[in-house]
mmCIF file of C-alpha atoms in Angstrom:
data_model
loop_
_atom_site.group_PDB
_atom_site.id
_atom_site.type_symbol
_atom_site.label_atom_id
_atom_site.label_comp_id
_atom_site.label_asym_id
_atom_site.label_seq_id
_atom_site.Cartn_x
_atom_site.Cartn_y
_atom_site.Cartn_z
ATOM 1 C CA MET Q 298 176.335 -23.498 -193.739
ATOM 2 C CA ALA Q 299 175.726 -26.555 -191.551
ATOM 3 C CA THR Q 300 173.059 -29.060 -192.542
ATOM 4 C CA ASP Q 301 171.683 -32.216 -190.990
ATOM 5 C CA LYS Q 302 171.108 -33.746 -194.402
ATOM 6 C CA PRO Q 303 173.377 -36.709 -195.228
ATOM 7 C CA LYS Q 304 176.655 -36.488 -197.075
ATOM 8 C CA VAL Q 305 176.447 -38.988 -199.921
ATOM 9 C CA LEU Q 306 179.154 -40.602 -202.040
ATOM 10 C CA VAL Q 307 177.820 -42.105 -205.289
ATOM 11 C CA LEU Q 308 180.344 -44.444 -206.897
ATOM 12 C CA GLY Q 309 179.741 -44.902 -210.607
ATOM 13 C CA GLY Q 310 177.548 -41.825 -210.432
ATOM 14 C CA CYS Q 311 177.877 -40.926 -214.125
ATOM 15 C CA GLY Q 312 176.536 -44.314 -215.218
ATOM 16 C CA PHE Q 313 172.978 -45.177 -216.183
ATOM 17 C CA ILE Q 314 171.644 -45.932 -212.707
ATOM 18 C CA GLY Q 315 174.134 -43.736 -210.859
ATOM 19 C CA ARG Q 316 173.012 -40.526 -212.566
ATOM 20 C CA HIS Q 317 169.402 -41.234 -211.615
ATOM 21 C CA ILE Q 318 170.415 -41.773 -207.988
ATOM 22 C CA VAL Q 319 172.155 -38.387 -208.056
ATOM 23 C CA ALA Q 320 169.042 -36.830 -209.614
ATOM 24 C CA GLU Q 321 166.837 -38.332 -206.894
ATOM 25 C CA LEU Q 322 169.078 -36.972 -204.139
ATOM 26 C CA VAL Q 323 169.508 -33.503 -205.637
ATOM 27 C CA GLY Q 324 166.080 -33.039 -207.210
ATOM 28 C CA LYS Q 325 164.306 -33.758 -203.929
ATOM 29 C CA GLU Q 326 166.917 -31.973 -201.800
ATOM 30 C CA LEU Q 327 167.584 -35.130 -199.782
ATOM 31 C CA ALA Q 328 171.340 -34.669 -199.361
ATOM 32 C CA GLY Q 329 173.519 -31.942 -197.933
ATOM 33 C CA SER Q 330 176.231 -32.796 -200.443
ATOM 34 C CA VAL Q 331 176.706 -35.389 -203.173
ATOM 35 C CA CYS Q 332 180.115 -36.454 -204.451
ATOM 36 C CA VAL Q 333 180.037 -38.343 -207.746
ATOM 37 C CA VAL Q 334 182.950 -40.694 -208.388
ATOM 38 C CA ASP Q 335 183.480 -42.199 -211.837
ATOM 39 C CA LYS Q 336 186.262 -43.031 -214.266
ATOM 40 C CA VAL Q 337 184.277 -41.152 -216.938
ATOM 41 C CA PRO Q 338 183.840 -37.397 -216.335
ATOM 42 C CA PRO Q 339 180.339 -35.915 -216.711
ATOM 43 C CA GLN Q 340 181.398 -33.937 -219.791
ATOM 44 C CA ILE Q 341 181.771 -37.108 -221.886
ATOM 45 C CA ALA Q 342 179.268 -39.373 -220.119
ATOM 46 C CA TRP Q 343 176.390 -38.661 -222.538
ATOM 47 C CA LEU Q 344 174.322 -36.900 -219.886
ATOM 48 C CA GLY Q 345 170.969 -35.584 -221.082
ATOM 49 C CA PRO Q 346 169.964 -31.949 -220.413
ATOM 50 C CA GLN Q 347 168.123 -32.865 -217.200
ATOM 51 C CA HIS Q 348 171.111 -34.662 -215.729
ATOM 52 C CA GLN Q 349 173.552 -31.991 -216.911
ATOM 53 C CA LYS Q 350 171.551 -29.488 -214.875
ATOM 54 C CA ILE Q 351 171.615 -31.812 -211.848
ATOM 55 C CA PHE Q 352 175.382 -32.294 -212.084
ATOM 56 C CA ASP Q 353 175.857 -28.505 -212.228
ATOM 57 C CA HIS Q 354 174.021 -28.077 -208.904
ATOM 58 C CA HIS Q 355 176.049 -26.437 -206.146
ATOM 59 C CA THR Q 356 175.698 -29.483 -203.862
ATOM 60 C CA VAL Q 357 177.287 -31.840 -206.429
ATOM 61 C CA SER Q 358 181.025 -32.391 -206.828
ATOM 62 C CA PHE Q 359 182.962 -34.846 -208.988
ATOM 63 C CA LYS Q 360 186.065 -36.973 -208.509
ATOM 64 C CA SER Q 361 187.728 -39.105 -211.155
ATOM 65 C CA ALA Q 362 188.878 -42.495 -209.890
ATOM 66 C CA ASN Q 363 189.737 -46.017 -210.950
ATOM 67 C CA LEU Q 364 188.051 -47.939 -208.148
ATOM 68 C CA ILE Q 365 189.815 -51.173 -209.115
ATOM 69 C CA ASN Q 366 192.963 -49.546 -207.740
ATOM 70 C CA GLN Q 367 192.904 -49.487 -203.932
ATOM 71 C CA ALA Q 368 194.888 -46.237 -203.650
ATOM 72 C CA SER Q 369 192.578 -44.511 -206.113
ATOM 73 C CA CYS Q 370 189.572 -45.845 -204.200
ATOM 74 C CA THR Q 371 190.961 -44.518 -200.912
ATOM 75 C CA ASN Q 372 191.527 -41.130 -202.541
ATOM 76 C CA ALA Q 373 187.939 -41.108 -203.820
ATOM 77 C CA PHE Q 374 186.616 -41.448 -200.272
ATOM 78 C CA GLY Q 375 188.942 -38.651 -199.152
ATOM 79 C CA GLU Q 376 188.743 -37.228 -195.639
ATOM 80 C CA GLU Q 377 184.982 -36.696 -195.566
ATOM 81 C CA ASP Q 378 182.766 -38.516 -193.080
ATOM 82 C CA TRP Q 379 180.231 -39.961 -195.503
ATOM 83 C CA ASP Q 380 176.810 -40.925 -194.193
ATOM 84 C CA TRP Q 381 175.790 -42.976 -197.223
ATOM 85 C CA VAL Q 382 177.957 -44.647 -199.842
ATOM 86 C CA ILE Q 383 176.123 -46.038 -202.856
ATOM 87 C CA ASN Q 384 178.111 -48.277 -205.192
ATOM 88 C CA ALA Q 385 176.630 -48.227 -208.687
ATOM 89 C CA ALA Q 386 180.030 -48.825 -210.317
ATOM 90 C CA GLY Q 387 181.337 -51.995 -211.925
ATOM 91 C CA GLU Q 388 181.828 -53.722 -215.269
ATOM 92 C CA THR Q 389 178.523 -54.077 -217.149
ATOM 93 C CA LYS Q 390 179.700 -54.784 -220.687
ATOM 94 C CA THR Q 391 178.825 -58.269 -221.898
ATOM 95 C CA GLY Q 392 181.206 -60.622 -223.662
ATOM 96 C CA GLN Q 393 184.247 -59.997 -221.446
ATOM 97 C CA VAL Q 394 186.625 -62.662 -220.146
ATOM 98 C CA ASP Q 395 186.417 -63.760 -216.510
ATOM 99 C CA PRO Q 396 189.494 -61.808 -215.302
ATOM 100 C CA VAL Q 397 187.876 -58.566 -216.499
ATOM 101 C CA TYR Q 398 184.753 -59.277 -214.438
ATOM 102 C CA ARG Q 399 186.807 -60.435 -211.466
ATOM 103 C CA GLU Q 400 188.663 -57.127 -211.440
ATOM 104 C CA GLY Q 401 185.833 -54.860 -212.575
ATOM 105 C CA ILE Q 402 183.164 -56.314 -210.293
ATOM 106 C CA VAL Q 403 184.568 -58.333 -207.377
ATOM 107 C CA ARG Q 404 187.765 -56.410 -206.723
ATOM 108 C CA LEU Q 405 186.136 -53.029 -207.335
ATOM 109 C CA SER Q 406 183.218 -53.710 -204.995
ATOM 110 C CA THR Q 407 185.454 -55.219 -202.314
ATOM 111 C CA ASN Q 408 187.742 -52.175 -202.432
ATOM 112 C CA CYS Q 409 184.803 -49.810 -202.036
ATOM 113 C CA ALA Q 410 183.149 -51.805 -199.260
ATOM 114 C CA THR Q 411 186.421 -52.183 -197.348
ATOM 115 C CA GLU Q 412 186.999 -48.440 -197.482
ATOM 116 C CA ALA Q 413 183.414 -47.794 -196.350
ATOM 117 C CA ALA Q 414 183.950 -50.052 -193.338
ATOM 118 C CA LYS Q 415 187.171 -48.202 -192.436
ATOM 119 C CA LYS Q 416 185.296 -44.905 -192.619
ATOM 120 C CA LYS Q 417 182.481 -46.299 -190.458
ATOM 121 C CA VAL Q 418 179.906 -45.268 -193.065
ATOM 122 C CA LYS Q 419 176.348 -45.425 -191.726
ATOM 123 C CA VAL Q 420 174.948 -47.140 -194.835
ATOM 124 C CA TYR Q 421 176.748 -48.831 -197.733
ATOM 125 C CA VAL Q 422 174.534 -49.899 -200.656
ATOM 126 C CA GLU Q 423 175.857 -52.409 -203.182
ATOM 127 C CA LEU Q 424 174.035 -52.495 -206.512
ATOM 128 C CA SER Q 425 174.105 -56.179 -207.466
ATOM 129 C CA SER Q 426 172.188 -58.142 -210.120
ATOM 130 C CA GLY Q 427 168.718 -59.630 -210.261
ATOM 131 C CA GLN Q 428 169.870 -62.280 -212.732
ATOM 132 C CA LEU Q 429 170.557 -64.772 -209.974
ATOM 133 C CA ALA Q 430 167.646 -67.151 -210.535
ATOM 134 C CA SER Q 431 165.573 -68.194 -213.520
ATOM 135 C CA SER Q 432 162.059 -69.591 -213.354
ATOM 136 C CA GLU Q 433 159.110 -69.323 -215.705
ATOM 137 C CA LYS Q 434 156.659 -70.064 -212.895
ATOM 138 C CA ASN Q 435 157.789 -68.787 -209.521
ATOM 139 C CA GLY Q 436 159.216 -65.569 -208.150
ATOM 140 C CA HIS Q 437 162.525 -65.735 -206.302
ATOM 141 C CA LYS Q 438 162.816 -64.640 -202.687
ATOM 142 C CA GLU Q 439 165.916 -62.953 -201.341
ATOM 143 C CA SER Q 440 166.502 -65.750 -198.828
ATOM 144 C CA GLU Q 441 166.486 -68.556 -201.416
ATOM 145 C CA ASP Q 442 169.532 -70.175 -203.008
ATOM 146 C CA VAL Q 443 170.794 -68.533 -206.181
ATOM 147 C CA SER Q 444 171.945 -69.864 -209.527
ATOM 148 C CA PRO Q 445 173.387 -66.966 -211.571
ATOM 149 C CA TRP Q 446 172.487 -67.278 -215.235
ATOM 150 C CA THR Q 447 174.761 -64.564 -216.659
ATOM 151 C CA ARG Q 448 178.495 -64.114 -216.220
ATOM 152 C CA THR Q 449 178.131 -60.642 -214.747
ATOM 153 C CA ALA Q 450 175.598 -61.987 -212.232
ATOM 154 C CA LYS Q 451 178.020 -64.760 -211.272
ATOM 155 C CA PHE Q 452 180.647 -62.203 -210.274
ATOM 156 C CA LYS Q 453 178.098 -59.847 -208.714
ATOM 157 C CA HIS Q 454 177.067 -62.684 -206.416
ATOM 158 C CA GLN Q 455 180.701 -63.375 -205.570
ATOM 159 C CA ALA Q 456 181.076 -59.685 -204.704
ATOM 160 C CA GLU Q 457 178.016 -59.933 -202.447
ATOM 161 C CA LYS Q 458 179.647 -62.734 -200.468
ATOM 162 C CA GLU Q 459 182.891 -60.784 -200.091
ATOM 163 C CA ILE Q 460 181.049 -57.676 -198.917
ATOM 164 C CA LYS Q 461 178.928 -59.494 -196.354
ATOM 165 C CA ALA Q 462 182.096 -60.880 -194.755
ATOM 166 C CA ILE Q 463 183.687 -57.463 -194.111
ATOM 167 C CA PRO Q 464 183.636 -56.713 -190.352
ATOM 168 C CA GLY Q 465 181.868 -53.531 -189.290
ATOM 169 C CA LEU Q 466 180.287 -52.824 -192.685
ATOM 170 C CA ASN Q 467 176.678 -51.591 -192.606
ATOM 171 C CA TRP Q 468 175.779 -53.122 -195.954
ATOM 172 C CA ILE Q 469 172.585 -53.283 -197.989
ATOM 173 C CA VAL Q 470 172.476 -55.342 -201.204
ATOM 174 C CA VAL Q 471 170.023 -54.412 -203.952
ATOM 175 C CA ARG Q 472 169.240 -56.836 -206.795
ATOM 176 C CA PRO Q 473 167.333 -55.089 -209.611
ATOM 177 C CA ALA Q 474 165.592 -56.840 -212.478
ATOM 178 C CA ILE Q 475 166.262 -55.596 -216.028
ATOM 179 C CA VAL Q 476 166.453 -51.824 -215.597
ATOM 180 C CA TYR Q 477 165.074 -49.502 -218.272
ATOM 181 C CA GLY Q 478 164.437 -45.783 -218.680
ATOM 182 C CA PRO Q 479 166.244 -42.635 -219.887
ATOM 183 C CA SER Q 480 169.954 -43.275 -220.635
ATOM 184 C CA ASP Q 481 169.487 -47.068 -220.788
ATOM 185 C CA ARG Q 482 171.791 -48.792 -223.260
ATOM 186 C CA LEU Q 483 171.671 -52.458 -222.230
ATOM 187 C CA GLY Q 484 168.186 -53.183 -220.826
ATOM 188 C CA ILE Q 485 165.244 -52.563 -223.162
ATOM 189 C CA THR Q 486 166.942 -50.097 -225.523
ATOM 190 C CA PRO Q 487 168.574 -52.767 -227.765
ATOM 191 C CA ARG Q 488 165.089 -54.006 -228.647
ATOM 192 C CA LEU Q 489 164.093 -50.480 -229.655
ATOM 193 C CA ILE Q 490 167.197 -50.260 -231.825
ATOM 194 C CA PHE Q 491 166.244 -53.523 -233.519
ATOM 195 C CA GLY Q 492 162.777 -52.078 -234.145
ATOM 196 C CA ALA Q 493 164.313 -49.098 -235.953
ATOM 197 C CA VAL Q 494 166.554 -51.427 -237.966
ATOM 198 C CA TYR Q 495 163.684 -53.629 -239.138
ATOM 199 C CA ARG Q 496 161.550 -50.628 -240.049
ATOM 200 C CA HIS Q 497 164.444 -49.508 -242.248
ATOM 201 C CA LEU Q 498 164.790 -52.994 -243.745
ATOM 202 C CA GLY Q 499 161.049 -53.318 -244.306
ATOM 203 C CA GLU Q 500 161.114 -56.813 -242.794
ATOM 204 C CA PRO Q 501 159.343 -58.480 -239.863
ATOM 205 C CA MET Q 502 161.405 -58.641 -236.674
ATOM 206 C CA LYS Q 503 161.921 -62.260 -235.615
ATOM 207 C CA LEU Q 504 163.041 -63.128 -232.096
ATOM 208 C CA LEU Q 505 164.354 -66.190 -230.291
ATOM 209 C CA TRP Q 506 162.080 -68.132 -227.912
ATOM 210 C CA ASP Q 507 158.438 -67.027 -227.794
ATOM 211 C CA GLN Q 508 156.146 -64.315 -226.474
ATOM 212 C CA ASN Q 509 155.859 -65.979 -223.049
ATOM 213 C CA LEU Q 510 159.540 -65.581 -222.157
ATOM 214 C CA ILE Q 511 159.672 -63.845 -218.765
ATOM 215 C CA ILE Q 512 161.653 -60.585 -218.792
ATOM 216 C CA ASN Q 513 161.270 -59.044 -215.349
ATOM 217 C CA THR Q 514 161.765 -55.279 -215.427
ATOM 218 C CA VAL Q 515 162.007 -52.214 -213.214
ATOM 219 C CA HIS Q 516 162.170 -48.530 -214.165
ATOM 220 C CA VAL Q 517 165.380 -46.724 -213.286
ATOM 221 C CA THR Q 518 163.500 -44.022 -211.369
ATOM 222 C CA ASP Q 519 162.014 -46.702 -209.123
ATOM 223 C CA VAL Q 520 165.485 -48.161 -208.586
ATOM 224 C CA ALA Q 521 166.851 -44.764 -207.554
ATOM 225 C CA ARG Q 522 163.913 -44.063 -205.240
ATOM 226 C CA SER Q 523 164.210 -47.492 -203.647
ATOM 227 C CA ILE Q 524 167.921 -47.101 -202.968
ATOM 228 C CA VAL Q 525 167.454 -43.688 -201.367
ATOM 229 C CA TRP Q 526 164.550 -45.014 -199.277
ATOM 230 C CA LEU Q 527 166.687 -47.915 -198.063
ATOM 231 C CA CYS Q 528 169.445 -45.498 -197.075
ATOM 232 C CA GLN Q 529 166.923 -43.427 -195.136
ATOM 233 C CA SER Q 530 165.461 -46.498 -193.440
ATOM 234 C CA GLY Q 531 168.866 -47.803 -192.364
ATOM 235 C CA ARG Q 532 167.829 -51.418 -192.962
ATOM 236 C CA THR Q 533 171.375 -52.721 -193.089
ATOM 237 C CA GLY Q 534 172.359 -56.374 -193.277
ATOM 238 C CA GLU Q 535 169.541 -57.190 -195.717
ATOM 239 C CA VAL Q 536 169.169 -58.097 -199.399
ATOM 240 C CA PHE Q 537 166.369 -56.585 -201.494
ATOM 241 C CA ASN Q 538 165.040 -57.666 -204.886
ATOM 242 C CA LEU Q 539 163.753 -54.790 -207.041
ATOM 243 C CA VAL Q 540 161.139 -55.610 -209.685
ATOM 244 C CA ASP Q 541 157.933 -54.004 -210.906
ATOM 245 C CA GLU Q 542 154.516 -55.634 -210.710
ATOM 246 C CA GLY Q 543 154.069 -55.861 -214.478
ATOM 247 C CA SER Q 544 155.093 -59.531 -214.865
ATOM 248 C CA THR Q 545 156.721 -58.399 -218.101
ATOM 249 C CA THR Q 546 157.154 -60.884 -220.932
ATOM 250 C CA GLN Q 547 158.959 -60.718 -224.250
ATOM 251 C CA GLY Q 548 155.546 -60.471 -225.878
ATOM 252 C CA HIS Q 549 154.651 -57.322 -223.916
ATOM 253 C CA ILE Q 550 157.851 -55.555 -224.930
ATOM 254 C CA THR Q 551 157.811 -56.717 -228.546
ATOM 255 C CA ASN Q 552 154.217 -55.567 -229.030
ATOM 256 C CA ILE Q 553 155.173 -52.083 -227.823
ATOM 257 C CA VAL Q 554 158.261 -51.961 -230.069
ATOM 258 C CA SER Q 555 156.206 -53.127 -233.050
ATOM 259 C CA ASP Q 556 153.596 -50.432 -232.405
ATOM 260 C CA ILE Q 557 156.230 -47.698 -232.115
ATOM 261 C CA PHE Q 558 157.942 -48.602 -235.388
ATOM 262 C CA ASN Q 559 154.891 -49.984 -237.208
ATOM 263 C CA ILE Q 560 156.529 -53.328 -237.959
ATOM 264 C CA ASN Q 561 155.456 -56.959 -237.800
ATOM 265 C CA HIS Q 562 157.153 -59.551 -235.626
ATOM 266 C CA ASP Q 563 157.342 -63.302 -235.077
ATOM 267 C CA TYR Q 564 159.207 -65.834 -232.910
ATOM 268 C CA PHE Q 565 161.429 -68.803 -233.683
ATOM 269 C CA GLY Q 566 159.942 -70.814 -230.818
ATOM 270 C CA ASN Q 567 161.676 -72.877 -228.170
ATOM 271 C CA THR Q 568 162.797 -75.800 -230.342
ATOM 272 C CA LEU Q 569 164.633 -73.727 -232.951
ATOM 273 C CA SER Q 570 165.989 -71.396 -230.271
ATOM 274 C CA ASN Q 571 167.519 -74.291 -228.342
ATOM 275 C CA PHE Q 572 169.055 -75.555 -231.574
ATOM 276 C CA ALA Q 573 170.500 -72.086 -232.286
ATOM 277 C CA LYS Q 574 172.330 -72.193 -228.935
ATOM 278 C CA THR Q 575 174.593 -74.929 -230.316
ATOM 279 C CA ASP Q 576 176.236 -72.320 -232.580
ATOM 280 C CA ALA Q 577 175.741 -69.148 -230.562
ATOM 281 C CA SER Q 578 178.926 -67.554 -231.901
ATOM 282 C CA GLY Q 579 177.886 -68.014 -235.514
ATOM 283 C CA LEU Q 580 174.398 -66.726 -234.761
ATOM 284 C CA VAL Q 581 175.719 -63.563 -233.105
ATOM 285 C CA ASN Q 582 178.034 -62.865 -236.047
ATOM 286 C CA GLU Q 583 175.158 -63.315 -238.478
ATOM 287 C CA ILE Q 584 172.910 -60.972 -236.483
ATOM 288 C CA ASN Q 585 175.595 -58.281 -236.244
ATOM 289 C CA GLU Q 586 176.274 -58.481 -239.969
ATOM 290 C CA LYS Q 587 172.575 -58.001 -240.689
ATOM 291 C CA HIS Q 588 171.999 -55.109 -238.266
ATOM 292 C CA LEU Q 589 175.078 -52.857 -238.282
ATOM 293 C CA ALA Q 590 174.863 -51.342 -241.778
ATOM 294 C CA PRO Q 591 171.112 -50.577 -241.561
ATOM 295 C CA TRP Q 592 171.621 -48.939 -238.146
ATOM 296 C CA ALA Q 593 174.326 -46.711 -239.620
ATOM 297 C CA ALA Q 594 171.901 -45.769 -242.404
ATOM 298 C CA VAL Q 595 169.135 -44.986 -239.886
ATOM 299 C CA CYS Q 596 171.449 -42.691 -237.908
ATOM 300 C CA SER Q 597 172.772 -40.997 -241.041
ATOM 301 C CA ALA Q 598 169.247 -40.324 -242.316
ATOM 302 C CA ASP Q 599 168.481 -38.421 -239.110
ATOM 303 C CA GLY Q 600 171.765 -36.512 -239.099
ATOM 304 C CA ILE Q 601 173.235 -38.449 -236.163
ATOM 305 C CA ASP Q 602 177.007 -38.668 -236.532
ATOM 306 C CA ASN Q 603 177.863 -40.045 -233.100
ATOM 307 C CA THR Q 604 175.824 -42.093 -230.632
ATOM 308 C CA PRO Q 605 176.508 -44.475 -227.732
ATOM 309 C CA LEU Q 606 173.681 -46.698 -228.962
ATOM 310 C CA THR Q 607 174.441 -49.725 -231.113
ATOM 311 C CA PRO Q 608 172.729 -52.935 -232.233
ATOM 312 C CA TYR Q 609 176.036 -54.790 -231.890
ATOM 313 C CA LEU Q 610 175.804 -57.945 -229.792
ATOM 314 C CA ASP Q 611 178.832 -59.177 -227.868
ATOM 315 C CA GLN Q 612 179.714 -62.849 -227.728
ATOM 316 C CA VAL Q 613 178.281 -64.145 -224.442
#
């Protein structure tokens, strides 16, 4: 049956943000068809019941692909004339070496964008990073110079530059703040895990820096809605920051975590935190040693044998 609704290709669609984009498209009947492309199949992607139902919808199909490989990327696009291509794929794990990020972010995104240009896709959305500027006082506008402060953001910005240089590509770049919500593993969830650990230990939770540390946030549902709205608007050739109006700080989040787990908390302050940076590797090892066994005990007590959630911190 013919439909005038867009055909949408969601790259990295089984991931945290990708699955919410699929849910937005399917749940609101905004797409005629949605093809999810991911290296991880839905069956082992830790989808919750809501997303499992979405992925079983008759308008949703799945393709397995390694988008770092150009041939695999070309195969993922197939012969369809896609209206929208949304790239939510890419390496997100911290603590990797530069070549891993260069392949898993820059090469992957360039492959996808190049293929989208060949297919004359109406809108190509690149999910970048909001960690491109750091200021305790002023917000950062899309038109201002950037200074990436994480390694993933450094390569995301490099990918942005590559994408913008591709002739004939109708690109939109989205830069979200720290994203949280259902299925989050890397945004706010680690702080919740620490809360559970310190409740088990019966100790106050002590954090680096202080309560005034700015931690800009945005809910994953708002990210998904924004991306779909941008596709509908066709505002190509523009960059968009995505952040909520909460002016979130470490204090806001820590107070909530402390209330949930009924624990006390404190901060090391800026002086001690700066000193700790001189031996970041040793600090991370010490933290992991303290947290891993209690987390295993917490999971065991609740009958959880397998979980994607962990308090383990990678070396940054």
